[in-house]
mmCIF file of C-alpha atoms in Angstrom:
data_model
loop_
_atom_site.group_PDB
_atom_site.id
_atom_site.type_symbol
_atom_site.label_atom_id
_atom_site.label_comp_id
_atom_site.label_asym_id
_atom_site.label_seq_id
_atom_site.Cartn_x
_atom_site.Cartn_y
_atom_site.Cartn_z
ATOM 1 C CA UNK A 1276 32.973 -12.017 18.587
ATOM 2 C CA UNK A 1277 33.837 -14.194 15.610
ATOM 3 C CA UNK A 1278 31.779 -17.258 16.752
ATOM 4 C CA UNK A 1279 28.406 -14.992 17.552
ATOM 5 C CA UNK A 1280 29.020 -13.357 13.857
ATOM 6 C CA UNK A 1281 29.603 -17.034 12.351
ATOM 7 C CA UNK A 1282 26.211 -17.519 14.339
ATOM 8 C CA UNK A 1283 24.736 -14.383 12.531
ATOM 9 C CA UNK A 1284 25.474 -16.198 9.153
ATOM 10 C CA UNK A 1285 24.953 -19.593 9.559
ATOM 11 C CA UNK A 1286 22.732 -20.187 12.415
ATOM 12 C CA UNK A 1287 19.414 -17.933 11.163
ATOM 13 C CA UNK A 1288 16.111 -19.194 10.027
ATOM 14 C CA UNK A 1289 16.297 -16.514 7.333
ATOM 15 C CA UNK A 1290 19.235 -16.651 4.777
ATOM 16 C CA UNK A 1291 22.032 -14.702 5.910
ATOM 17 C CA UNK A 1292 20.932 -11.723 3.531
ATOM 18 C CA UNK A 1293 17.326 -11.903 5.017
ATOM 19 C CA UNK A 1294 18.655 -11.944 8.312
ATOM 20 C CA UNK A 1295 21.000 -8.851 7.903
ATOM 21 C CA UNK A 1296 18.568 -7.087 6.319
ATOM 22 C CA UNK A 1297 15.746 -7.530 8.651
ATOM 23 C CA UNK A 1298 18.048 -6.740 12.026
ATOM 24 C CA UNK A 1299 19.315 -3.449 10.726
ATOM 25 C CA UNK A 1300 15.658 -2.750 9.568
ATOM 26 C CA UNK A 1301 14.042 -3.696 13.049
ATOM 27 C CA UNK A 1302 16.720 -1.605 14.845
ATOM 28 C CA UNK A 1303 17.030 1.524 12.592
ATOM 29 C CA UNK A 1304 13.966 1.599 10.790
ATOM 30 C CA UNK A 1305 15.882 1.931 7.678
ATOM 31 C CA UNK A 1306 15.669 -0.941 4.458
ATOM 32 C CA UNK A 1307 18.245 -1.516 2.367
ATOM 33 C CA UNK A 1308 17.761 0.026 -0.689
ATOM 34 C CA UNK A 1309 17.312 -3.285 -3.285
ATOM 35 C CA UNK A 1310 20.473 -4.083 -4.505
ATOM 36 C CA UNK A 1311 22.467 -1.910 -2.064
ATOM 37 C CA UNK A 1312 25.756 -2.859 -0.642
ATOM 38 C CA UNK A 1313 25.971 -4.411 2.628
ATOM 39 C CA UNK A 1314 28.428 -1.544 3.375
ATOM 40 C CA UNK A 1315 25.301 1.024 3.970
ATOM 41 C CA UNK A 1316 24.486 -1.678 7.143
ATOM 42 C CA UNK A 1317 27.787 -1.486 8.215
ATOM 43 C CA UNK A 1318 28.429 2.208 8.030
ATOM 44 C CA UNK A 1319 24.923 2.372 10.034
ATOM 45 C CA UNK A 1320 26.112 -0.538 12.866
ATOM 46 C CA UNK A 1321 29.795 -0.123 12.526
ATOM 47 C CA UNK A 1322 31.216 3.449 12.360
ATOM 48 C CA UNK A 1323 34.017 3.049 14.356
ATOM 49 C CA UNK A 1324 35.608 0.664 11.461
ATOM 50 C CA UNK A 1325 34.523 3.559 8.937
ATOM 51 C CA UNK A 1326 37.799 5.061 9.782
ATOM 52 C CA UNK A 1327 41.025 4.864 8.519
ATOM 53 C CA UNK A 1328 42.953 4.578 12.141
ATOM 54 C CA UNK A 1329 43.227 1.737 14.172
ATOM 55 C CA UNK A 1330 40.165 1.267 16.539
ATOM 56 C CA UNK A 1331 40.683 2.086 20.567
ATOM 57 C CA UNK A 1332 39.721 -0.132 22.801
ATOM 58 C CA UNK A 1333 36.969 1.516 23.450
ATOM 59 C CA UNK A 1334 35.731 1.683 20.119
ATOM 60 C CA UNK A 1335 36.698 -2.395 20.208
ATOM 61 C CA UNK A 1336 34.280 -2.442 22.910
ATOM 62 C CA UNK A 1337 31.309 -1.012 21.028
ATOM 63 C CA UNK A 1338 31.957 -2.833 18.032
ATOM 64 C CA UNK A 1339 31.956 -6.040 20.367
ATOM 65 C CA UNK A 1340 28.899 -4.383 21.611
ATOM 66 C CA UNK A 1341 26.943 -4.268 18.444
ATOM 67 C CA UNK A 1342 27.862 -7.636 17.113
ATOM 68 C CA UNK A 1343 26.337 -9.148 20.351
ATOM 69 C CA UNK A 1344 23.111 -6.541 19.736
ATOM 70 C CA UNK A 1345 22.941 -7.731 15.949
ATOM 71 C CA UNK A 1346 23.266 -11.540 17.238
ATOM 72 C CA UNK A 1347 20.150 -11.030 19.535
ATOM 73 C CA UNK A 1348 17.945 -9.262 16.712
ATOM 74 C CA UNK A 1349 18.585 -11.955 14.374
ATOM 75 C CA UNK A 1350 17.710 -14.814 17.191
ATOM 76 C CA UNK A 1351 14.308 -12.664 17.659
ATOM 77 C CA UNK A 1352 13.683 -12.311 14.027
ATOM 78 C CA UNK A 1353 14.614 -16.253 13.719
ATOM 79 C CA UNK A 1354 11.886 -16.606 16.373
ATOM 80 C CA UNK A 1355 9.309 -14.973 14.857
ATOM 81 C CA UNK A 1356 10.448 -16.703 11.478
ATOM 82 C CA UNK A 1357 9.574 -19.869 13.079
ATOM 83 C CA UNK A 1358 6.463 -18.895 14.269
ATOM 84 C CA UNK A 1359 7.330 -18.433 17.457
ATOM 85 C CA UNK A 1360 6.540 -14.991 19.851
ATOM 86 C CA UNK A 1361 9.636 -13.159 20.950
ATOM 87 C CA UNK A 1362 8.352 -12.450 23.976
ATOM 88 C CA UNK A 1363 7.898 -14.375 27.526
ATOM 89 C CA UNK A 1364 4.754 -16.341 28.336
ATOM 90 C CA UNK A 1365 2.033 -14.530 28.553
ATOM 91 C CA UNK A 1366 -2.147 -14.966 29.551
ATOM 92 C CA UNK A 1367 -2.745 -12.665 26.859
ATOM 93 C CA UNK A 1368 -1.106 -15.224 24.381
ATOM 94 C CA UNK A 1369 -4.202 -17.727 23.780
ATOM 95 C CA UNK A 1370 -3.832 -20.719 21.782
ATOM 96 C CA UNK A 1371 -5.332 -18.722 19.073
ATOM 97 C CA UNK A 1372 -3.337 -15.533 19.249
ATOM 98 C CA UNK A 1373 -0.439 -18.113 18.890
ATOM 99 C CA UNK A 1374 -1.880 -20.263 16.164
ATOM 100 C CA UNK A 1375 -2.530 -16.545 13.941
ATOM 101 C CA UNK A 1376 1.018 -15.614 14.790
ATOM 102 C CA UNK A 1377 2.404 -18.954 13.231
ATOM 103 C CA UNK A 1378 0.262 -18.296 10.293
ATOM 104 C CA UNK A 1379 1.543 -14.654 9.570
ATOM 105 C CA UNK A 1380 5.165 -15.834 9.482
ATOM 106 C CA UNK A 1381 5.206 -19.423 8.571
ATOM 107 C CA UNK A 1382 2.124 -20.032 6.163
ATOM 108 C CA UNK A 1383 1.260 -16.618 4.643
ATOM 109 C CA UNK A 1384 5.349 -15.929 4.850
ATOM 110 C CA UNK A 1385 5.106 -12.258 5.027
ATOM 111 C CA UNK A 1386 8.535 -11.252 6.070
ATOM 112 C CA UNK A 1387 8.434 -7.681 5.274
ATOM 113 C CA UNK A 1388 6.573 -7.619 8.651
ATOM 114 C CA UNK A 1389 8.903 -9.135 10.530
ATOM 115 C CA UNK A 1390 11.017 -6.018 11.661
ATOM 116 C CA UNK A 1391 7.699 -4.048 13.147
ATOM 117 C CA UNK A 1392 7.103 -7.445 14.843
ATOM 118 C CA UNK A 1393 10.163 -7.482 16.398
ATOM 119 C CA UNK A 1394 10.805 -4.002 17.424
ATOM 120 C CA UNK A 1395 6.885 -4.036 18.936
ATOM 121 C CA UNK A 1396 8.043 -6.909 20.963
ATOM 122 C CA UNK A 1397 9.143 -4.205 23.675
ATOM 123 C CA UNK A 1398 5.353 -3.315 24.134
ATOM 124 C CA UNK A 1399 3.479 -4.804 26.992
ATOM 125 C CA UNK A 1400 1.784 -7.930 26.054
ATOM 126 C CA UNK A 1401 -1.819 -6.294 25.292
ATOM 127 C CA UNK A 1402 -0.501 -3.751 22.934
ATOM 128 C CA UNK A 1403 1.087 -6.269 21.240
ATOM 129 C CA UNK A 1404 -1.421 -8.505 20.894
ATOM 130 C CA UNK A 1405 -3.337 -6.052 19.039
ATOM 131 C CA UNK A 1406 -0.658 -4.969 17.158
ATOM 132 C CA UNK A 1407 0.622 -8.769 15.653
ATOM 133 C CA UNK A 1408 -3.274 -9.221 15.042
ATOM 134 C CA UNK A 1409 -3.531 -5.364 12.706
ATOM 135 C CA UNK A 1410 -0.371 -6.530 11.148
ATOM 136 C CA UNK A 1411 -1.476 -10.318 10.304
ATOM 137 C CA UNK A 1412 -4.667 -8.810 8.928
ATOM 138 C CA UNK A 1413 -3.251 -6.365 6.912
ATOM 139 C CA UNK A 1414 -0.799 -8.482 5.597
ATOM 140 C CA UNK A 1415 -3.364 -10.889 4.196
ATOM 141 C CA UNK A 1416 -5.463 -8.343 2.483
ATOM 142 C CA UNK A 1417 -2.631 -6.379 1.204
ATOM 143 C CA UNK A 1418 0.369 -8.774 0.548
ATOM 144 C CA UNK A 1419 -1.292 -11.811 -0.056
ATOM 145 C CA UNK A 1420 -4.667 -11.370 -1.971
ATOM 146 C CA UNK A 1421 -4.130 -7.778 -3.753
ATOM 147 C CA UNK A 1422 -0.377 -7.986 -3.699
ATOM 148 C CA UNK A 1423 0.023 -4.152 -3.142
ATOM 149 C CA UNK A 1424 3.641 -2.630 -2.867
ATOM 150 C CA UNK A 1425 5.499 -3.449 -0.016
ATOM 151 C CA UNK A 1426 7.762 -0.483 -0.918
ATOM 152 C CA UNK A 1427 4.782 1.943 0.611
ATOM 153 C CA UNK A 1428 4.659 -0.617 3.956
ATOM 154 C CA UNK A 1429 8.068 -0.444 4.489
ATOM 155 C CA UNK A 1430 8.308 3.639 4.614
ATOM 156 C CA UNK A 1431 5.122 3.176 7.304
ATOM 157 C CA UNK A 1432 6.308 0.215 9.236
ATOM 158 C CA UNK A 1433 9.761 2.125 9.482
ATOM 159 C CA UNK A 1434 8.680 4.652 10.565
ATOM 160 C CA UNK A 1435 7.001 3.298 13.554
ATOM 161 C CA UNK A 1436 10.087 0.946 14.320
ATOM 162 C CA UNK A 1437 11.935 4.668 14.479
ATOM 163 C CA UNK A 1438 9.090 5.529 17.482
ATOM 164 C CA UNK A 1439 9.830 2.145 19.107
ATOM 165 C CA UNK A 1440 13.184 2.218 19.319
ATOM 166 C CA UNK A 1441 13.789 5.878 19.821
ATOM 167 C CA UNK A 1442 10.596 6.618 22.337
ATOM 168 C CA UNK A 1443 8.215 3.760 22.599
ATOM 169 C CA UNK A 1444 6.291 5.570 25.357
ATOM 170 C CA UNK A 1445 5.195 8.159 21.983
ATOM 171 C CA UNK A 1446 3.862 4.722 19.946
ATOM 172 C CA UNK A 1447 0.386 4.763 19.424
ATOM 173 C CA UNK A 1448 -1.669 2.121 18.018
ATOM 174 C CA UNK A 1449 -4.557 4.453 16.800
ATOM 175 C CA UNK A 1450 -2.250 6.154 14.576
ATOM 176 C CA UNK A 1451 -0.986 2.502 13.171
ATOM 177 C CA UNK A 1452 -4.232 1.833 12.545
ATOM 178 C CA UNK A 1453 -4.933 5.336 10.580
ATOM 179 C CA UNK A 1454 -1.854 4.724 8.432
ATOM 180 C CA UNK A 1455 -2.546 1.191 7.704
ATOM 181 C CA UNK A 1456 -6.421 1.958 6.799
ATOM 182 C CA UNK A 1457 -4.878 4.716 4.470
ATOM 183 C CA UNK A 1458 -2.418 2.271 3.247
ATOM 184 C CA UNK A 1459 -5.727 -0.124 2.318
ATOM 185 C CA UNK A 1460 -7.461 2.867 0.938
ATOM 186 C CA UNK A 1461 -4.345 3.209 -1.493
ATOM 187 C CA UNK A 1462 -3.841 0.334 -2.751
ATOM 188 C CA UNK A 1463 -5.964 -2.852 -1.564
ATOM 189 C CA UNK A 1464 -9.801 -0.965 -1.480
ATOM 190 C CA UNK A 1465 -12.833 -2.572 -1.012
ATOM 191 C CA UNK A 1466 -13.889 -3.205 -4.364
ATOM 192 C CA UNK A 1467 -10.510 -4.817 -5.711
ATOM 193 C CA UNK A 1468 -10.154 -6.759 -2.802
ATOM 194 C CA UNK A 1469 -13.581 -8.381 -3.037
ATOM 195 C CA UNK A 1470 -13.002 -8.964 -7.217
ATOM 196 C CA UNK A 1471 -9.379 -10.734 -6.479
ATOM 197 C CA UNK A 1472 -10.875 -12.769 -3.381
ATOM 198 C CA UNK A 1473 -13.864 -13.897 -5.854
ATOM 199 C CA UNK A 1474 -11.284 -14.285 -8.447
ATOM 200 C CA UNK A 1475 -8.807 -17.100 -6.097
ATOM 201 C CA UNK A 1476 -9.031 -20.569 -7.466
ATOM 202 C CA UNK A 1477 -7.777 -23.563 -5.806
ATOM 203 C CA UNK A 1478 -4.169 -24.341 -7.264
ATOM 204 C CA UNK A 1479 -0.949 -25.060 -5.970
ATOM 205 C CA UNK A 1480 0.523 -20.929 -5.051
ATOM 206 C CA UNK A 1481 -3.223 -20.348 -3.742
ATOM 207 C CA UNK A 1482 -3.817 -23.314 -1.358
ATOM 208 C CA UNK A 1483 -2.521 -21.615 1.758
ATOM 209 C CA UNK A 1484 -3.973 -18.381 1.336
ATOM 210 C CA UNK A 1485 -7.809 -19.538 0.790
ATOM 211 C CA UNK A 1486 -7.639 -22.120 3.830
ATOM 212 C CA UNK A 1487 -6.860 -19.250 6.315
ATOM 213 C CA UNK A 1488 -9.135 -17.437 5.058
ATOM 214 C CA UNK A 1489 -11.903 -20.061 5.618
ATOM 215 C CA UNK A 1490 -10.031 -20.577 9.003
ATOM 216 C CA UNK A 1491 -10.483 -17.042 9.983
ATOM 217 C CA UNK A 1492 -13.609 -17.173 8.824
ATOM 218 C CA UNK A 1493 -14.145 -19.966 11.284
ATOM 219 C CA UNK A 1494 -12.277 -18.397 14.057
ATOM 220 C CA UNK A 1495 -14.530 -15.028 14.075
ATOM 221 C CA UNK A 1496 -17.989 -17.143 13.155
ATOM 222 C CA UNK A 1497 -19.722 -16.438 16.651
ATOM 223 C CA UNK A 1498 -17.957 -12.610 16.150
ATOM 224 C CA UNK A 1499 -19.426 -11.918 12.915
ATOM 225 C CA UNK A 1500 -23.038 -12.850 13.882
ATOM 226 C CA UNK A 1501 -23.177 -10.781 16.936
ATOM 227 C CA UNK A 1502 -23.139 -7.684 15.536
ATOM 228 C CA UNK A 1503 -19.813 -7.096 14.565
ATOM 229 C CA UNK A 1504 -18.022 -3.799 15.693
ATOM 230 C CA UNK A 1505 -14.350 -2.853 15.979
ATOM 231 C CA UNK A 1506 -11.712 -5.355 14.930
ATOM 232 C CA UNK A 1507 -12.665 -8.825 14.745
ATOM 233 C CA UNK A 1508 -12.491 -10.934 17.836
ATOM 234 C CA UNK A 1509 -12.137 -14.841 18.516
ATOM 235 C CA UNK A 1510 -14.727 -15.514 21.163
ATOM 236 C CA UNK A 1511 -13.409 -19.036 21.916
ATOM 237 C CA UNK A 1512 -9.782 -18.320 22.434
ATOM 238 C CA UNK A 1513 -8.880 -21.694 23.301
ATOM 239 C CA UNK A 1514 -10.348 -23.982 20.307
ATOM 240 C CA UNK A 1515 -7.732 -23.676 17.393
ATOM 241 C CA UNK A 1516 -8.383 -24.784 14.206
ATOM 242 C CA UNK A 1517 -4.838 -24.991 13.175
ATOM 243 C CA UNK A 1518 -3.684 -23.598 9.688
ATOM 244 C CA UNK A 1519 -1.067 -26.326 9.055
ATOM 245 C CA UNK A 1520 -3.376 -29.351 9.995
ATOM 246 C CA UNK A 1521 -6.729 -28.372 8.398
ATOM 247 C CA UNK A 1522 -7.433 -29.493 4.751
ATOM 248 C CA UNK A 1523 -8.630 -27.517 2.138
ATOM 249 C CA UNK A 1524 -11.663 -29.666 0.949
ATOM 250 C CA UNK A 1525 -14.454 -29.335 -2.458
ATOM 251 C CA UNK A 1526 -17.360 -29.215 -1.300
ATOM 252 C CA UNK A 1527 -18.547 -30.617 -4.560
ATOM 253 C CA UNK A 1528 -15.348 -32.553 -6.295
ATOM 254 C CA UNK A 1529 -15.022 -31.987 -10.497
ATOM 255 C CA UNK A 1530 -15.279 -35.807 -10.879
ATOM 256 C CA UNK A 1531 -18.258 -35.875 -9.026
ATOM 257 C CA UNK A 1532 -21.042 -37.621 -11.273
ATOM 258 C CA UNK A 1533 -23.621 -35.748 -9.735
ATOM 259 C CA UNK A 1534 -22.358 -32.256 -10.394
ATOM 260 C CA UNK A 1535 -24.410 -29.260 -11.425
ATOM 261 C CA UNK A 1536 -23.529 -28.252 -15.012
ATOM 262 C CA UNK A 1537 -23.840 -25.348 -14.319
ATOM 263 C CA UNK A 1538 -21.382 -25.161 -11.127
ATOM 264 C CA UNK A 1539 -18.568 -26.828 -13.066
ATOM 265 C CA UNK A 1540 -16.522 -23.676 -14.080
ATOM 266 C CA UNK A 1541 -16.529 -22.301 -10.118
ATOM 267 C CA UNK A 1542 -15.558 -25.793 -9.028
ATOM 268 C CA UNK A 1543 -12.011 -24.263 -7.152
ATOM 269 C CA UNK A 1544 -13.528 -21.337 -6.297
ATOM 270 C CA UNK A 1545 -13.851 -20.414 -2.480
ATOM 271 C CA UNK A 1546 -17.730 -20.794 -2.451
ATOM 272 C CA UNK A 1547 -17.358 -24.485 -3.041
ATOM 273 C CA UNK A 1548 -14.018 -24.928 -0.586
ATOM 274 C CA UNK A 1549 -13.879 -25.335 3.088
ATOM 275 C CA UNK A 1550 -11.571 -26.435 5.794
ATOM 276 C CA UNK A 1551 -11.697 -29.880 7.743
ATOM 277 C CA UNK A 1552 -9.763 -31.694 10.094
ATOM 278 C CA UNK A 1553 -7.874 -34.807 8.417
ATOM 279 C CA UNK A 1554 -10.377 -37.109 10.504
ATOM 280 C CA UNK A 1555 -13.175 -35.349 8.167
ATOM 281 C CA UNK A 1556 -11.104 -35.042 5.489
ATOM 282 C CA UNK A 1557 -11.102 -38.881 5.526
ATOM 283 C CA UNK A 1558 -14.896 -39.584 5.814
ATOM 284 C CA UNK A 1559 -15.585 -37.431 3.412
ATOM 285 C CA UNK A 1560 -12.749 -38.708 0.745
ATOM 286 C CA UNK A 1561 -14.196 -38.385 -2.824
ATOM 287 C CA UNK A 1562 -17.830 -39.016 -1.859
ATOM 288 C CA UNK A 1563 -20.742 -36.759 -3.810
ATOM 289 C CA UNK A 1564 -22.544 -33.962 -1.931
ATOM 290 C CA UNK A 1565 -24.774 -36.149 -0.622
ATOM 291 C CA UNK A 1566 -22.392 -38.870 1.018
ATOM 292 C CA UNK A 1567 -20.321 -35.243 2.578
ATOM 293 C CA UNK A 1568 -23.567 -33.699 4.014
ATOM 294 C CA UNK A 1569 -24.264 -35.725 6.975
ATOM 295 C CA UNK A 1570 -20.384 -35.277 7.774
ATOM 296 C CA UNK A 1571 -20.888 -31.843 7.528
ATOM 297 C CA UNK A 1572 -23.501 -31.859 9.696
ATOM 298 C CA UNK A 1573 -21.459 -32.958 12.639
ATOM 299 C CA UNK A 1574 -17.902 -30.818 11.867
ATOM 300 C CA UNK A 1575 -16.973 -29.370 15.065
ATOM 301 C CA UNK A 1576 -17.002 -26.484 12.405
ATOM 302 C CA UNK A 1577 -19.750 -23.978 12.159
ATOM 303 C CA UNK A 1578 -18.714 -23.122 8.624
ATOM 304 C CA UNK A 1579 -19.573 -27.022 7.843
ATOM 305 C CA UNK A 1580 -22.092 -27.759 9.713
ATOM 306 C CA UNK A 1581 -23.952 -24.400 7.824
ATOM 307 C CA UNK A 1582 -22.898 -26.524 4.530
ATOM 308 C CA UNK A 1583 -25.376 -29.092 5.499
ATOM 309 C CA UNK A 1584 -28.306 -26.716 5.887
ATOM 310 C CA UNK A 1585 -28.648 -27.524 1.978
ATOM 311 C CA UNK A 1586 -30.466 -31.141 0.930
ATOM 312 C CA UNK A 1587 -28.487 -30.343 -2.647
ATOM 313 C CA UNK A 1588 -25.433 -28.226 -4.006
ATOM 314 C CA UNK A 1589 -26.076 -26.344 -7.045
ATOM 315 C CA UNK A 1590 -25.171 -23.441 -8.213
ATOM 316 C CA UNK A 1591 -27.529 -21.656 -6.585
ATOM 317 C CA UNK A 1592 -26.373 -22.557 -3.227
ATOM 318 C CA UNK A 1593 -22.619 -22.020 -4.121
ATOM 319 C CA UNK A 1594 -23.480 -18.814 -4.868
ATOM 320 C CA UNK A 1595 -25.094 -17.919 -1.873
ATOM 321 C CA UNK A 1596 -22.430 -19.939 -0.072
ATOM 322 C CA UNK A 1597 -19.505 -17.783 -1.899
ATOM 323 C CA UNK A 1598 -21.338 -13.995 -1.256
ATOM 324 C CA UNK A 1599 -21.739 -14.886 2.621
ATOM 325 C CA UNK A 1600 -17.853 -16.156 2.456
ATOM 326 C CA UNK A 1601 -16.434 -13.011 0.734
ATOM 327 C CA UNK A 1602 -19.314 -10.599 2.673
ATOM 328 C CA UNK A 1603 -17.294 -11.587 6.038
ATOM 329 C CA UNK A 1604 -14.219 -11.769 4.796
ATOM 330 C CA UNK A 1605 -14.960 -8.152 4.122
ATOM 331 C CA UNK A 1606 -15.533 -7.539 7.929
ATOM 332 C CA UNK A 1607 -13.114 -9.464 8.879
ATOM 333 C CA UNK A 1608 -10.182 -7.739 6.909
ATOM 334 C CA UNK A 1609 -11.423 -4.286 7.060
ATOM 335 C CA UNK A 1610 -9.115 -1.047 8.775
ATOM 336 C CA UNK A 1611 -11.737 1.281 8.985
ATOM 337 C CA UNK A 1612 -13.628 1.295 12.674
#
């Protein structure tokens, strides 16, 4: 029992803290109140050292018991910290699925999700699926761009941990969905998410956050144009673009000697970014517009290759560029269906 608690502490992706926290959440349903003791997660996992009296052996037993439990949540929810699914190999787990996993818990580093993720892991593999990809969407609206409360997630994640732990076969996704469109209705609407996606400029804290979005942009291109209904779907499952080896990329670069005037001062904005494989990102290097367009032209992505529809880049185009961006982002991140 000592060595798997010595694991607990020191063999985690997430500091020991983190770790604690996020096993007791994913089992109970219950956070830590912020700057609680880490008696209120014993008293939860550990009742039978609450008393004063010796423990039986049976008691011994259950506290044995609940290390090894607590052991096993924290390797899950160092899976999932890692990017990695904590559940077996499945068909519904596309390269894709996998690659927007990663990206939830490695580049947009939401943890607060990481207990529902783990406790939903004893859904079947569909419902999952469609659960990690509500969740990853969410996340990015709420958490990432509009940087709503995670103190209102938490009491509706929890609460649905509570269902999955205490009667899974009463979890409904529907009702996730209602809670997490009201959540979005709260606190990251339409109009404030469109002004603070408009408002993201290229810079060091903001990097990762505009190239998925230009990835997922990517990723639901052939969606978007069809029609879209429902939640967004990938309708090439198997062609990644990956969100740790794409590029974000200027369209037009500041240094450029051929830059519109007029576009200067919405030169990091996402109308004049885009993604592009370190292959392009070479060609391309610091080249003007017009050295990048026929590059464009041949990206293996649509959202370049639509770049190159324009013989110049002004700020005419950049605007247009930047409303069709944000207009499907709006699609794309949207809870009500």
């Amino acid at each position: 029992m000592r060595q798997a608690w010595d694991e607990i502490l020191t063999g985690a992706q997430l500091r020991p803290d983190e770790a604690l926290d996020a096993a007791f959440c994913s089992r109970s349903g219950i956070s830590r109140s912020h700057g609680g003791s880490v008696e209120q997660i014993e008293e939860k996992l550990f009742p039978q050292l609450q008393l004063d009296e010796k423990p039986t052996a049976d008691e011994a037993k259950a506290v044995f018991r609940a290390v090894s439990q607590l052991k096993s949540d924290v390797d899950g929810l160092s899976q999932i910290a890692r990017g990695q699914i904590c559940q077996p190999e499945h068909i519904q787990f596309t390269p894709v699925f996998r690659s927007r996993f990663d990206a939830l818990t490695t580049v947009l580093k939401q943890s607060y999700c990481f207990p529902l993720l783990h406790a939903a892991a004893s859904l079947n593999p569909e419902t999952y699926v469609k659960v990690c990809d509500l969740v990853e969407r969410f996340a990015f609206r709420y958490g990432v761009v509009v940087r709503g409360p995670i103190y209102a997630v938490e009491q509706v994640f929890n609460s649905y941990i509570q269902t999955l732990r205490n009667s899974p076969d009463d979890f409904r996704l529907g009702n996730l969905k209602e809670d997490i469109s009201k959540l979005t209705a709260a606190f990251a609407g339409d109009d404030l998410f469109r002004e603070r996606l408009i408002a993201m400029e290229y810079g060091r804290d903001t990097r990762k956050p505009l190239r998925y979005a230009l990835v997922m942009v990517e990723h639901m291109s052939r969606w978007y144009e069809d029609n879209p209904q429902g939640a967004p779907v990938c309708r090439d499952a198997t062609r990644v673009v990956d969100f740790h080896s794409t590029t974000l990329e200027h369209i037009e670069a500041s240094n450029s000697e051929a830059l519109d005037p007029e576009l200067r001062p919405f030169i990091n904005s996402i109308g004049n970014l885009t993604v592009m494989s370190q292959a392009e990102n070479d060609a391309v290097a610091n080249k003007p517009f017009e050295g990048k367009r026929p590059i464009f032209a041949v990206s293996d992505l649509a959202i370049n290759r639509s770049i190159a529809d324009h013989e110049a880049w002004n700020l005419e185009n950049f605007k247009a560029r930047q409303q069709d961006l944000v207009d499907r982002c709006m699609v794309i991140f949207r809870f009500k269906y």
